[in-house]
XYZ file of C-alpha atoms in Angstrom:
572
model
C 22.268 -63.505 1.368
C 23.952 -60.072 2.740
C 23.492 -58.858 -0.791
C 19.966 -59.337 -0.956
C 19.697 -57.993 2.700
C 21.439 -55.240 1.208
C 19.095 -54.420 -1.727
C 16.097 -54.674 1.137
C 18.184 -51.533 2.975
C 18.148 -49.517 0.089
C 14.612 -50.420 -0.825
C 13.173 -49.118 2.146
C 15.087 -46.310 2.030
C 12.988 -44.678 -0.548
C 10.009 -44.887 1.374
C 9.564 -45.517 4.397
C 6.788 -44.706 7.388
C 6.758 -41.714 9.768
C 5.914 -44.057 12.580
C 9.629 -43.601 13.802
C 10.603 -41.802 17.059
C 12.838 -39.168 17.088
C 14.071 -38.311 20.813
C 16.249 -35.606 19.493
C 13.222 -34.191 17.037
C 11.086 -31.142 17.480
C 7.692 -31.731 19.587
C 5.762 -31.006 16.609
C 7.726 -33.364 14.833
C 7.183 -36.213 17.351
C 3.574 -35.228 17.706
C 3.435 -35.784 14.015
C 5.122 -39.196 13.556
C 2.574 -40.362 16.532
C -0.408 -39.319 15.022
C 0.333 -40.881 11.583
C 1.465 -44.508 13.635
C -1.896 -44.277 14.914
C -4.433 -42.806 12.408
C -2.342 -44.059 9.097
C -0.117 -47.007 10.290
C 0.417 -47.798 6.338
C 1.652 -44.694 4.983
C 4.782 -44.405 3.227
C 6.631 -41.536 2.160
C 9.893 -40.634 1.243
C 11.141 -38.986 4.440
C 14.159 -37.607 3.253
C 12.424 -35.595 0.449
C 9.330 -34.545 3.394
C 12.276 -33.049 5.786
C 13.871 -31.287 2.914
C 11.092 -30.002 1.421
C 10.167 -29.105 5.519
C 13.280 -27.069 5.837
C 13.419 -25.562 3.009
C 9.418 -23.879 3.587
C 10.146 -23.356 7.271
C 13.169 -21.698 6.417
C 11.767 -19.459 3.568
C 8.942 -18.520 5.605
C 10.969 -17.534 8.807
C 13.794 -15.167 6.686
C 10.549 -13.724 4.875
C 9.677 -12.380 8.405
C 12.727 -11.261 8.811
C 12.603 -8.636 6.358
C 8.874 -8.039 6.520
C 10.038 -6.158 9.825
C 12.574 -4.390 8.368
C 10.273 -2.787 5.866
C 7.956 -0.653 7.554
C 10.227 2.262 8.670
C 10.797 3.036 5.008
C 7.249 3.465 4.094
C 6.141 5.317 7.335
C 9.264 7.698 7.143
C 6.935 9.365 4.949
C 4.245 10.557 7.364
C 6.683 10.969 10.317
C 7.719 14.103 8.695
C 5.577 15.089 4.772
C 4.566 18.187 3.872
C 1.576 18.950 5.340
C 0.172 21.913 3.207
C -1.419 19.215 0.849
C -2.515 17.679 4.056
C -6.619 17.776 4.985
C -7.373 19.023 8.519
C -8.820 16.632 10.721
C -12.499 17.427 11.687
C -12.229 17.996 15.301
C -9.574 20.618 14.386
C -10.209 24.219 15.548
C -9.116 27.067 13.941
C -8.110 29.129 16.550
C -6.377 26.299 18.454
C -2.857 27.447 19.340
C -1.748 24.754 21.542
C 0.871 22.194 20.185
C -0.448 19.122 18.842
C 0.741 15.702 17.779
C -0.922 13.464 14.778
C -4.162 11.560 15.900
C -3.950 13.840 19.219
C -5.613 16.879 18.565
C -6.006 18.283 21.815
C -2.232 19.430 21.892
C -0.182 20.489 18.804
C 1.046 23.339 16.928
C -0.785 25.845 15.017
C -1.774 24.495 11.276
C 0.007 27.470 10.066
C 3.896 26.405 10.946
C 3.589 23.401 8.043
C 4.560 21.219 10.338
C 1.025 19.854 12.249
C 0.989 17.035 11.053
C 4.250 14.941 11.620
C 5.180 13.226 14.278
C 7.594 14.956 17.200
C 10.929 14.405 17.299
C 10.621 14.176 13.834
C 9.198 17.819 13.053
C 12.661 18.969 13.124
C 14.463 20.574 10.079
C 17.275 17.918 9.967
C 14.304 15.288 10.070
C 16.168 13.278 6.951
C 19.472 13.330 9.296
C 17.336 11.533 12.369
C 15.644 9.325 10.165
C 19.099 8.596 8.932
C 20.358 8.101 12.372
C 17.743 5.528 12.905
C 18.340 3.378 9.729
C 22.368 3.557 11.013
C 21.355 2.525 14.610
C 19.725 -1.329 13.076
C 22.188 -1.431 10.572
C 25.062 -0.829 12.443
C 24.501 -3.207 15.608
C 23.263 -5.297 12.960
C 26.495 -5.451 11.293
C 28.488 -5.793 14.535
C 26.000 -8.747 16.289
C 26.866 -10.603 13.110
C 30.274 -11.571 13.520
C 29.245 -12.966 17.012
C 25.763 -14.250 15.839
C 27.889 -16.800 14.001
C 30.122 -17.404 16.607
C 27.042 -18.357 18.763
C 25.537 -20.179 16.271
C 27.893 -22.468 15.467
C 27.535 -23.773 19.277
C 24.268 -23.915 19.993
C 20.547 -25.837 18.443
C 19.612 -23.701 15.596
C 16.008 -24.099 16.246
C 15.904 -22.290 19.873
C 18.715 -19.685 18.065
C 16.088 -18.794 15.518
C 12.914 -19.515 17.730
C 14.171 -17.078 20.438
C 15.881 -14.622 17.380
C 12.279 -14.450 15.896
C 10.778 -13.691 19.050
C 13.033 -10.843 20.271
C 12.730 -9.237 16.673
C 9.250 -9.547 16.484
C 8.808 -7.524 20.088
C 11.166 -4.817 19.308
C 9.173 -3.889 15.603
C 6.084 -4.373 17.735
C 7.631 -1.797 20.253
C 8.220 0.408 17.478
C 4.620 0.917 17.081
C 3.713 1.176 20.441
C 5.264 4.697 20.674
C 2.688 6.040 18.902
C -0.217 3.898 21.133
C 1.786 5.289 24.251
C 2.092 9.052 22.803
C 6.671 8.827 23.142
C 8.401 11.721 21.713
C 11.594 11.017 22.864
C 13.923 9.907 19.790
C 16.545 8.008 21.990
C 13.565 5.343 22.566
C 13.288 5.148 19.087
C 16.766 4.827 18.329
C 17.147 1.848 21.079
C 14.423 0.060 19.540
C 16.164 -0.079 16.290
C 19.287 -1.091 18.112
C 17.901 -3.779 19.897
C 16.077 -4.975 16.180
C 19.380 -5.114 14.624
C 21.070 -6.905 17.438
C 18.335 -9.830 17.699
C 17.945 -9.983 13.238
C 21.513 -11.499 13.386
C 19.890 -14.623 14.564
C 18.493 -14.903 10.940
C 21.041 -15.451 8.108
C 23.540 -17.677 10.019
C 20.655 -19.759 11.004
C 18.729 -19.990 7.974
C 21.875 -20.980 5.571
C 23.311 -22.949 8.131
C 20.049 -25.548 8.387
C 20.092 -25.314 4.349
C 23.493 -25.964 3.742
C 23.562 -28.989 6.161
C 20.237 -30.748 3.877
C 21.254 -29.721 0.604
C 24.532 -30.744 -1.287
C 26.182 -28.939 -3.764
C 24.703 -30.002 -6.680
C 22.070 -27.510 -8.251
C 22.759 -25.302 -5.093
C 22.977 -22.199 -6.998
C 19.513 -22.738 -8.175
C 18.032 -23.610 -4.880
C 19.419 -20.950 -2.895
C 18.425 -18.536 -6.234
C 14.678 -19.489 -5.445
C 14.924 -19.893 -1.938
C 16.661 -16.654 -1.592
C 13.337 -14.674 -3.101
C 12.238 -14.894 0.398
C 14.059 -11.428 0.622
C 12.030 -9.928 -1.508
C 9.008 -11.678 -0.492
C 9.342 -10.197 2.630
C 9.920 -6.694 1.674
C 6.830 -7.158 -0.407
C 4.853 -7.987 2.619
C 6.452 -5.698 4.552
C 5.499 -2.641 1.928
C 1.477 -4.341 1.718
C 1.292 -4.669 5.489
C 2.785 -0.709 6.038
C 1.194 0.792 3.148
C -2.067 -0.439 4.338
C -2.376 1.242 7.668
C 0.197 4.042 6.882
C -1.977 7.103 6.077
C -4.740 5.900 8.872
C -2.401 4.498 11.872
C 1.008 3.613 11.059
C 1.183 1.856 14.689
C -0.272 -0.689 12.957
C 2.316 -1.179 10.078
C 4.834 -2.217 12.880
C 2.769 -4.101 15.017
C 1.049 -6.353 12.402
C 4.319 -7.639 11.216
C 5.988 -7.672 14.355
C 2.821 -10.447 15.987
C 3.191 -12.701 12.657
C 6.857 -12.630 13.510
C 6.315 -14.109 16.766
C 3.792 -16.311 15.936
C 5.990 -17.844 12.938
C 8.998 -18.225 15.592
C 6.777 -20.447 18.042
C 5.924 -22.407 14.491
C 9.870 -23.012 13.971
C 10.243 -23.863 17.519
C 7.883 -26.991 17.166
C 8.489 -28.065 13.680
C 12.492 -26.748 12.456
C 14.616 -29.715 12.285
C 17.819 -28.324 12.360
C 19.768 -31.182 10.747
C 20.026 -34.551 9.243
C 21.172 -36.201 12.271
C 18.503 -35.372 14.352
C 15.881 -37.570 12.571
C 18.704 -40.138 11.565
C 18.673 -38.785 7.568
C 22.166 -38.820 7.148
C 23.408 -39.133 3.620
C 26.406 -41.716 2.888
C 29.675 -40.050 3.088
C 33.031 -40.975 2.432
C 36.174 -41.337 4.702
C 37.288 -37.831 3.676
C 34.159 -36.873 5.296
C 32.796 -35.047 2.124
C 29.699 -36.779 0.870
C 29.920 -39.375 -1.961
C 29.276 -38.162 -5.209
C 30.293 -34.404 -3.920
C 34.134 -34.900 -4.890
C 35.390 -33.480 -8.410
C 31.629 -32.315 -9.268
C 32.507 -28.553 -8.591
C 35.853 -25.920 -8.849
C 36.832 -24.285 -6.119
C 35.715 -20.219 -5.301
C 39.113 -19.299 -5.269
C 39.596 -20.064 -8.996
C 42.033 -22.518 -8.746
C 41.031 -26.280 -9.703
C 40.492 -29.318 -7.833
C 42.089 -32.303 -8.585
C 41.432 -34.176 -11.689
C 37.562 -35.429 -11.606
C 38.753 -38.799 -13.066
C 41.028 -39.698 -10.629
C 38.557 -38.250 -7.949
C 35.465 -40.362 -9.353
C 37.778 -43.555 -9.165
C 38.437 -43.028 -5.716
C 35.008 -43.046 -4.693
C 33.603 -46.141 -6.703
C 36.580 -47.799 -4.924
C 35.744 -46.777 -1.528
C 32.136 -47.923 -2.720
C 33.087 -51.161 -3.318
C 35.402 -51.840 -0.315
C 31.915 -50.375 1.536
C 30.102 -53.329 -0.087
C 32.464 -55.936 0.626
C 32.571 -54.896 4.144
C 29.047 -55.545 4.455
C 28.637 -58.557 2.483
C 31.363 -59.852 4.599
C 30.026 -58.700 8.117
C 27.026 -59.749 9.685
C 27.574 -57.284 12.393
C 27.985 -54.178 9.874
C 24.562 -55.387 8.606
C 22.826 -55.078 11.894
C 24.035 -51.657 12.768
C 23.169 -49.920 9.285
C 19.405 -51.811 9.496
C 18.976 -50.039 12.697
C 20.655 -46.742 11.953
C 19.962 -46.332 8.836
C 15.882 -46.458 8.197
C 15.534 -43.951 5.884
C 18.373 -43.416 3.519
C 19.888 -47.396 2.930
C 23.090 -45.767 3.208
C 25.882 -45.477 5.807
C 26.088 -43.255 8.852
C 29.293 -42.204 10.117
C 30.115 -40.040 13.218
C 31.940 -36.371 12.338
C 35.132 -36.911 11.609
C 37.225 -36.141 14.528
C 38.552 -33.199 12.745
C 35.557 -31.487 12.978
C 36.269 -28.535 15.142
C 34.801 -25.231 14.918
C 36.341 -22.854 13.046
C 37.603 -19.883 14.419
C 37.045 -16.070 13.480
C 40.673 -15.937 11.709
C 40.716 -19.402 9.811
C 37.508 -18.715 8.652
C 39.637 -15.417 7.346
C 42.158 -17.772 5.558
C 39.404 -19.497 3.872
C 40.671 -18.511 0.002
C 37.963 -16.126 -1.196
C 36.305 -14.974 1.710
C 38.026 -11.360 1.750
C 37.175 -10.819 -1.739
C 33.724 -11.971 -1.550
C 32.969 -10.443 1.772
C 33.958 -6.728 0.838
C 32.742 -6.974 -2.408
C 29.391 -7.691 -0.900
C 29.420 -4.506 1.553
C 29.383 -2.353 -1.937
C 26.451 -5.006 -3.624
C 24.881 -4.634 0.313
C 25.264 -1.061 0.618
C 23.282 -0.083 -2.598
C 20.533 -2.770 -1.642
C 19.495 -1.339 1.510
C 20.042 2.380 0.545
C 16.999 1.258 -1.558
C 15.408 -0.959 1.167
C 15.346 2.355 3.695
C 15.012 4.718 1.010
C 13.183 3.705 -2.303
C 9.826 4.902 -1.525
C 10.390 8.097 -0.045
C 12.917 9.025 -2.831
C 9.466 7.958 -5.566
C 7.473 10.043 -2.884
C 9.527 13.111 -3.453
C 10.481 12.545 -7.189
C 6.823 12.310 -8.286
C 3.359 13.301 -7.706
C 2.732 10.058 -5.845
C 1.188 9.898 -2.175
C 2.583 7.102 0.633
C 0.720 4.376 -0.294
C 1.041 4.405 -3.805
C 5.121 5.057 -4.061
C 5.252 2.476 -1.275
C 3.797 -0.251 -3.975
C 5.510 0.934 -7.032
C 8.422 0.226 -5.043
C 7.700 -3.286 -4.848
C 8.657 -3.433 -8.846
C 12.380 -3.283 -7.075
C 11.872 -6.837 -4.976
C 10.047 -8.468 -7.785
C 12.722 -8.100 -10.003
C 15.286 -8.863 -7.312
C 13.298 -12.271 -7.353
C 14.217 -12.895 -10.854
C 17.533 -12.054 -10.397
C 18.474 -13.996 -7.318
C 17.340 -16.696 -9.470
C 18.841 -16.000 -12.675
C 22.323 -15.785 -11.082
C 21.580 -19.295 -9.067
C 21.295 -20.936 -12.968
C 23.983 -19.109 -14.552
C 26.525 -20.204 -11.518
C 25.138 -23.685 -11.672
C 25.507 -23.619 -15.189
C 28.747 -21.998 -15.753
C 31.126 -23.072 -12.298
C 31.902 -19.556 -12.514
C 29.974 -17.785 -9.324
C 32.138 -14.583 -9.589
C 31.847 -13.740 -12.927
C 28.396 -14.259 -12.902
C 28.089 -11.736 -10.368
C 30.892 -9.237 -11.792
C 28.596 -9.494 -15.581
C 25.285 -8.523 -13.016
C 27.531 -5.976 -11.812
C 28.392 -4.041 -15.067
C 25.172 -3.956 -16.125
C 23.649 -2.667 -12.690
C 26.006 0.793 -12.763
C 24.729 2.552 -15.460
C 20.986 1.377 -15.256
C 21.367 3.229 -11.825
C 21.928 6.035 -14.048
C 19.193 5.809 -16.676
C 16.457 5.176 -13.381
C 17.630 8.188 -11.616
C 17.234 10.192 -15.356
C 14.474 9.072 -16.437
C 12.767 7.157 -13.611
C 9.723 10.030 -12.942
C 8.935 10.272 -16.408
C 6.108 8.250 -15.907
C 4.649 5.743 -13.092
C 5.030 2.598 -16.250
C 8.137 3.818 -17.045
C 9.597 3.775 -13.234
C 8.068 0.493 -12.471
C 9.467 -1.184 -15.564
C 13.309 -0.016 -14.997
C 12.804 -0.574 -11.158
C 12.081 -4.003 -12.392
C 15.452 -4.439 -14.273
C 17.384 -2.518 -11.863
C 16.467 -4.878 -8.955
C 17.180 -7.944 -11.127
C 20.751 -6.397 -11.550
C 21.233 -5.186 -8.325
C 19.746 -7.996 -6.498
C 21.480 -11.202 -8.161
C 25.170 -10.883 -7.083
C 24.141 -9.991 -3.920
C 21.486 -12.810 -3.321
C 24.734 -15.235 -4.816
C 26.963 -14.175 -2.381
C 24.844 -14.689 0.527
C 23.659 -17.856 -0.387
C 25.370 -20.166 -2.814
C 29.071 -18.683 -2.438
C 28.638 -18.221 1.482
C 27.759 -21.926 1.445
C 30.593 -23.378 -0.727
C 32.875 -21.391 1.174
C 32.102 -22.786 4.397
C 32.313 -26.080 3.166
C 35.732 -25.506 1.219
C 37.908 -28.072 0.030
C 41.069 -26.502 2.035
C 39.161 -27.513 5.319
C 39.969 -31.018 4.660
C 35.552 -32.277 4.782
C 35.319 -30.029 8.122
C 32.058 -28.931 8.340
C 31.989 -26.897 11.019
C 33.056 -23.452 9.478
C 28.913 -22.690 7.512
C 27.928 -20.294 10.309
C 31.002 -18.719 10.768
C 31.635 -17.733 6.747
C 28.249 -17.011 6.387
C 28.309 -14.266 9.096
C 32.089 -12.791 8.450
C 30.507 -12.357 4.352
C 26.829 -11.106 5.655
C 29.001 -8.895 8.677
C 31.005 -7.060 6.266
C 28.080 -6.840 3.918
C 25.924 -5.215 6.399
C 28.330 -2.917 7.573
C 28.155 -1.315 3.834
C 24.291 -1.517 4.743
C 24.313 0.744 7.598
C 26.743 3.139 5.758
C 24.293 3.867 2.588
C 21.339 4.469 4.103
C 23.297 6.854 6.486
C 25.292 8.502 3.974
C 21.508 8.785 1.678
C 20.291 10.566 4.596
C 23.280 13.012 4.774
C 23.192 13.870 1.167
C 20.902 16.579 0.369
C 20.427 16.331 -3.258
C 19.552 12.512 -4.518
C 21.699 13.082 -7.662
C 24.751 13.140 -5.062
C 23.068 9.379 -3.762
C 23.047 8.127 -6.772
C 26.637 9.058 -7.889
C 27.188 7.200 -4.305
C 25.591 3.786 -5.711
C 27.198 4.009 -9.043
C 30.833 3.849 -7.356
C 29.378 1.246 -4.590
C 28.718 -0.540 -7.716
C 31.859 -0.358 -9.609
C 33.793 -1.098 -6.384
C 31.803 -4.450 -5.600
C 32.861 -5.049 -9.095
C 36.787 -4.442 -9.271
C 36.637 -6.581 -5.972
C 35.834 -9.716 -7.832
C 38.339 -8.955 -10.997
C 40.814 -11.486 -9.613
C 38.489 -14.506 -8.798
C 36.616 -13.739 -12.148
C 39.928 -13.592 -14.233
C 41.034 -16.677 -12.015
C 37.547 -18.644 -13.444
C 37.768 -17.667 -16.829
C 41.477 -19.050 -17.266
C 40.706 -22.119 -15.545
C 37.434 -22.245 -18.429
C 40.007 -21.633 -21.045
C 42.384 -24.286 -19.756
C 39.994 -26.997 -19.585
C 38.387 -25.462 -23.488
C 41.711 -27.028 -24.527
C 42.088 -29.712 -22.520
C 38.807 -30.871 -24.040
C 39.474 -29.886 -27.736
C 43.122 -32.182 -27.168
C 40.921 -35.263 -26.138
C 38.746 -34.489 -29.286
C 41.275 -34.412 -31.985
């Protein structure tokens, strides 16, 4: 009898109706499983598959705003300050007009003749590449700081109001950005504290967004999921470039405004629909007493190179504790009745956190094996992704005959390929076990295509677009690993003993460090005057993120070698 109850369980765990209630749930959420009781009392789904799929395009869509406000500043740097000989006067301009005058305020500004009519005060100045500088350093850096306490935070409090509220301070501060134009401010401290106050509040992001992942997806085919999910990068700097480029040579207010509403808009949408975990809609998956979840054990190596313990050994364990589960319920009536009312969706056990669950702190997060290594090799990968982020189209601006809106879009060729490549290194991790080397191969190849796009990159507009392609692919797919897929197995590493309470933290000490090597390029590109000097400056950034990994790589490849023999023994 319990072990045909037990066969209904895990029958209805497949599909099952969104009539619940969830008192724990988002609004929308609740609103949602009420309207279907009532207008579709019949339908079943598969719940667990709706939430994850839920998460993971709530999720995508909320990081994609992220950096669609990031974006703009790079392609309106080039009207702030341009040369404005190849610039047409504006028909209300008189010729005898000696008064200084702003852009789109002609009834102040400076006489045509000085070459510099046209841009946009404080930026008018001859060290205008130093100030534009100064404001990429001024996100990037508070970025880089906030981070290490953004994960702090987040580790503590409901993910959806830290992302909800994140979204909605971000959003403001972009739209701010533009509003100094609408409001006629010169002043360049008001600029910088904008930018500040963006960087502080964009923290809220990547802890968040990998957090909520990592909690509904297990480690199986992770690579590949964060790979795809992670194109929401580029996606965003995509629709960041479209959005700017668009108003940029008419009223670049607009290209910070426009992204800075959907922002908003999108955090009210993860404020009434983001559930942040499994537990708060009762989709927990089975685990065992170790607290890792079944099926997890002896599937994957560890980051630090070293192996786990034998996967035979580990896979026996588990069927055992799976059948002491079963005879536990077969033999209690009372076990029965608590998973049929706890356990709707999944047929499988829930268990409480393990008591050990604590949150991790700032230094044994520190101890975690791999996390130095990974974390400063990423501010090198970092450093030479955002000096093109902040800088690409204005270096394509000056490098060729192409106006603002058309070097802002062949920049996209960059992002596109960074898709690929975020998703090519998610496979070949999955594929291999071997996350570092994957990224220290991507690595190799990145350095000296840097080279051959800064030789032969204005040749011609196909000929730039194709190697931006290919550069971004290399460029892009260690760092889109490390973020994701490596952040995520470190947090959950097998030395915390099934403690999972160290995602948030790892993810932010990695993405800190990394952005820290963010602020520094883009500052140092805007120091350097000639761009062969930047370019010799992401060459070494490159070779350094590489020599970083050596030791986890050579780690991975011995432990591949040892178990190549082990295998070939069995065989013979």
């Amino acid at each position: 009898m319990h072990k045909i109850r037990l066969q209904k369980i895990r029958s209805h765990g497949r599909q099952h109706k969104m009539s619940a209630t969830y008192p724990r749930a988002p609004i929308g959420i609740r609103l949602i499983s009420f309207l279907s009781a009532k207008l579709c009392p019949r339908w079943q789904i598969n719940r667990v598959l709706w939430f994850k799929c839920s998460v993971l395009g709530l999720t995508y869509l909320a990081y994609t705003c992220y950096h669609m406000t990031r974006k703009p500043l790079s392609v309106v740097k080039s009207v702030l300050h341009r040369n404005c000989t190849g610039v047409s006067l504006p028909p209300d301009f008189t010729v005898g007009q000696s008064t200084r005058m702003v852009p789109h305020d002609f009834t102040t500004g400076p006489n045509p003749t000085d070459g510099t009519w046209c841009d946009y005060p404080p930026f008018d100045a001859p060290d205008f590449n130093s100030l534009l500088g100064k404001l990429d350093s001024a996100f990037l850096f508070s970025y880089a700081i906030a981070m290490f306490g953004a994960g702090f935070v987040a580790e503590r409090v409901s993910l959806r109001y830290f992302l909800a509220l994140g979204m909605a301070l971000s959003g403001l501060f972009c739209y701010l950005f533009g509003m100094a134009k609408v409001y006629d401010i010169h002043t360049f401290w008001y600029f910088m504290a904008v930018q500040a106050l963006a960087g502080i509040f964009q923290t809220t992001g990547w802890p968040g967004v990998v957090t909520i992942v990592g909690r509904w997806f297990d480690r199986s085919k992770r690579g590949f999921i964060f790979g795809v999910w992670n194109s929401h990068t580029s996606i965003g700097n995509i629709a960041g470039l479209m959005i700017a480029s668009h108003y940029v040579e008419t009223d670049w207010s607009l290209s910070f405004i426009v992204p800075g509403f959907l922002m908003g808009l999108v955090g009210f949408v993860m404020f009434l629909f983001l559930v942040d975990g499994p537990e708060v809609v009762d989709c927990q998956e089975k685990v065992c007493p170790t607290g890792q979840r079944a099926g997890d054990r002896g599937r994957r190596t560890r980051l630090d190179g070293l192996p786990d313990s034998d996967d035979e050994e580990e896979v026996a364990v588990t069927v055992e504790q799976d059948n002491a589960s079963t005879r536990s319920l077969r033999g209690s009536h009372h076990s029965y009745t608590e998973i049929n009312e706890r356990t709707p969706i999944m047929g499988s056990i829930n268990r409480a956190p393990p008591a050990r669950d604590k949150v991790i702190g700032f230094m044994g997060a520190l101890k975690i094996p791999g996390v130095v290594e990974f974390s400063l090799s990423l501010f090198f990968a970092k450093l030479v992704n955002y000096t093109f982020l902040f800088w690409l189209p204005f270096y394509i601006q000056s490098s060729t005959s192409l106006g603002p809106e058309k070097s802002a879009r062949v920049s996209a060729a960059f992002d596109i390929g960074g898709i690929v490549g975020a998703i090519a290194a998610g496979m070949i991790s999955d594929a291999s076990g071997m996350p570092a080397t994957t990224c220290h191969i991507m690595l190799a190849l990145a350095a000296p295509l840097l080279v051959v796009y800064r030789s032969w990159g204005s040749a011609s507009v196909v000929l730039n677009v194709l190697l931006l392609f290919v550069t971004g692919l290399m460029v892009n797919g260690p760092y889109a690993l490390i973020t994701t897929s490596v952040s995520a197995e470190l947090g959950q590493h097998s030395s915390l003993n099934g403690n999972s309470r160290a995602l948030a933290t790892v993810t932010a000490i990695i993405d800190g460090t990394g952005s820290i090597g963010a602020a520094v390029g883009p500052l140092l590109a805007g120091m350097l005057a000639d761009w062969s000097h930047v370019f010799y400056m992401l060459v070494i950034s490159d070779v350094m993120a590489l020599v970083l990994l050596l030791r986890i790589s050579s780690k991975e490849c011995s432990r591949r070698n040892v178990a190549n023999r082990s295998l070939n023994v069995r065989i013979e």
